[in-house]
Amino acid sequence: MVEITLNGSPRSVEPSTSIHTLVESLSMPERRLAVELNGTVVRKADWPETLLKPDDRVEIVHFVGGG
């Protein structure tokens, strides 16, 4: 298992887990998400190729519409 920090909490993921796989496992709507990896925003097009490594810090932000 690979230990990462997800939105400030420890989390274990399988080796070779991509950001895309992580987002899918959380059942979050991808079209309204932004993902930051170790302080850098990752483009959605790069999620499938961006693999998580030990001690990575992932922040996922969900945008909500309204007025």
C-alpha angles and dihedrals in degrees: 000000000000118000116219136161114244116191090335097312129101115251136176120221133177118266112268093027111157127209087250092055091047092052091048091051089055092053092228123153103255097205093069099043136101120194126202120193117195091337098315125103111237117216113239090237088061097050096094093052097040107095122197119240131196113289094013114153113220124188119188119193122193115206117219122199125217142106 
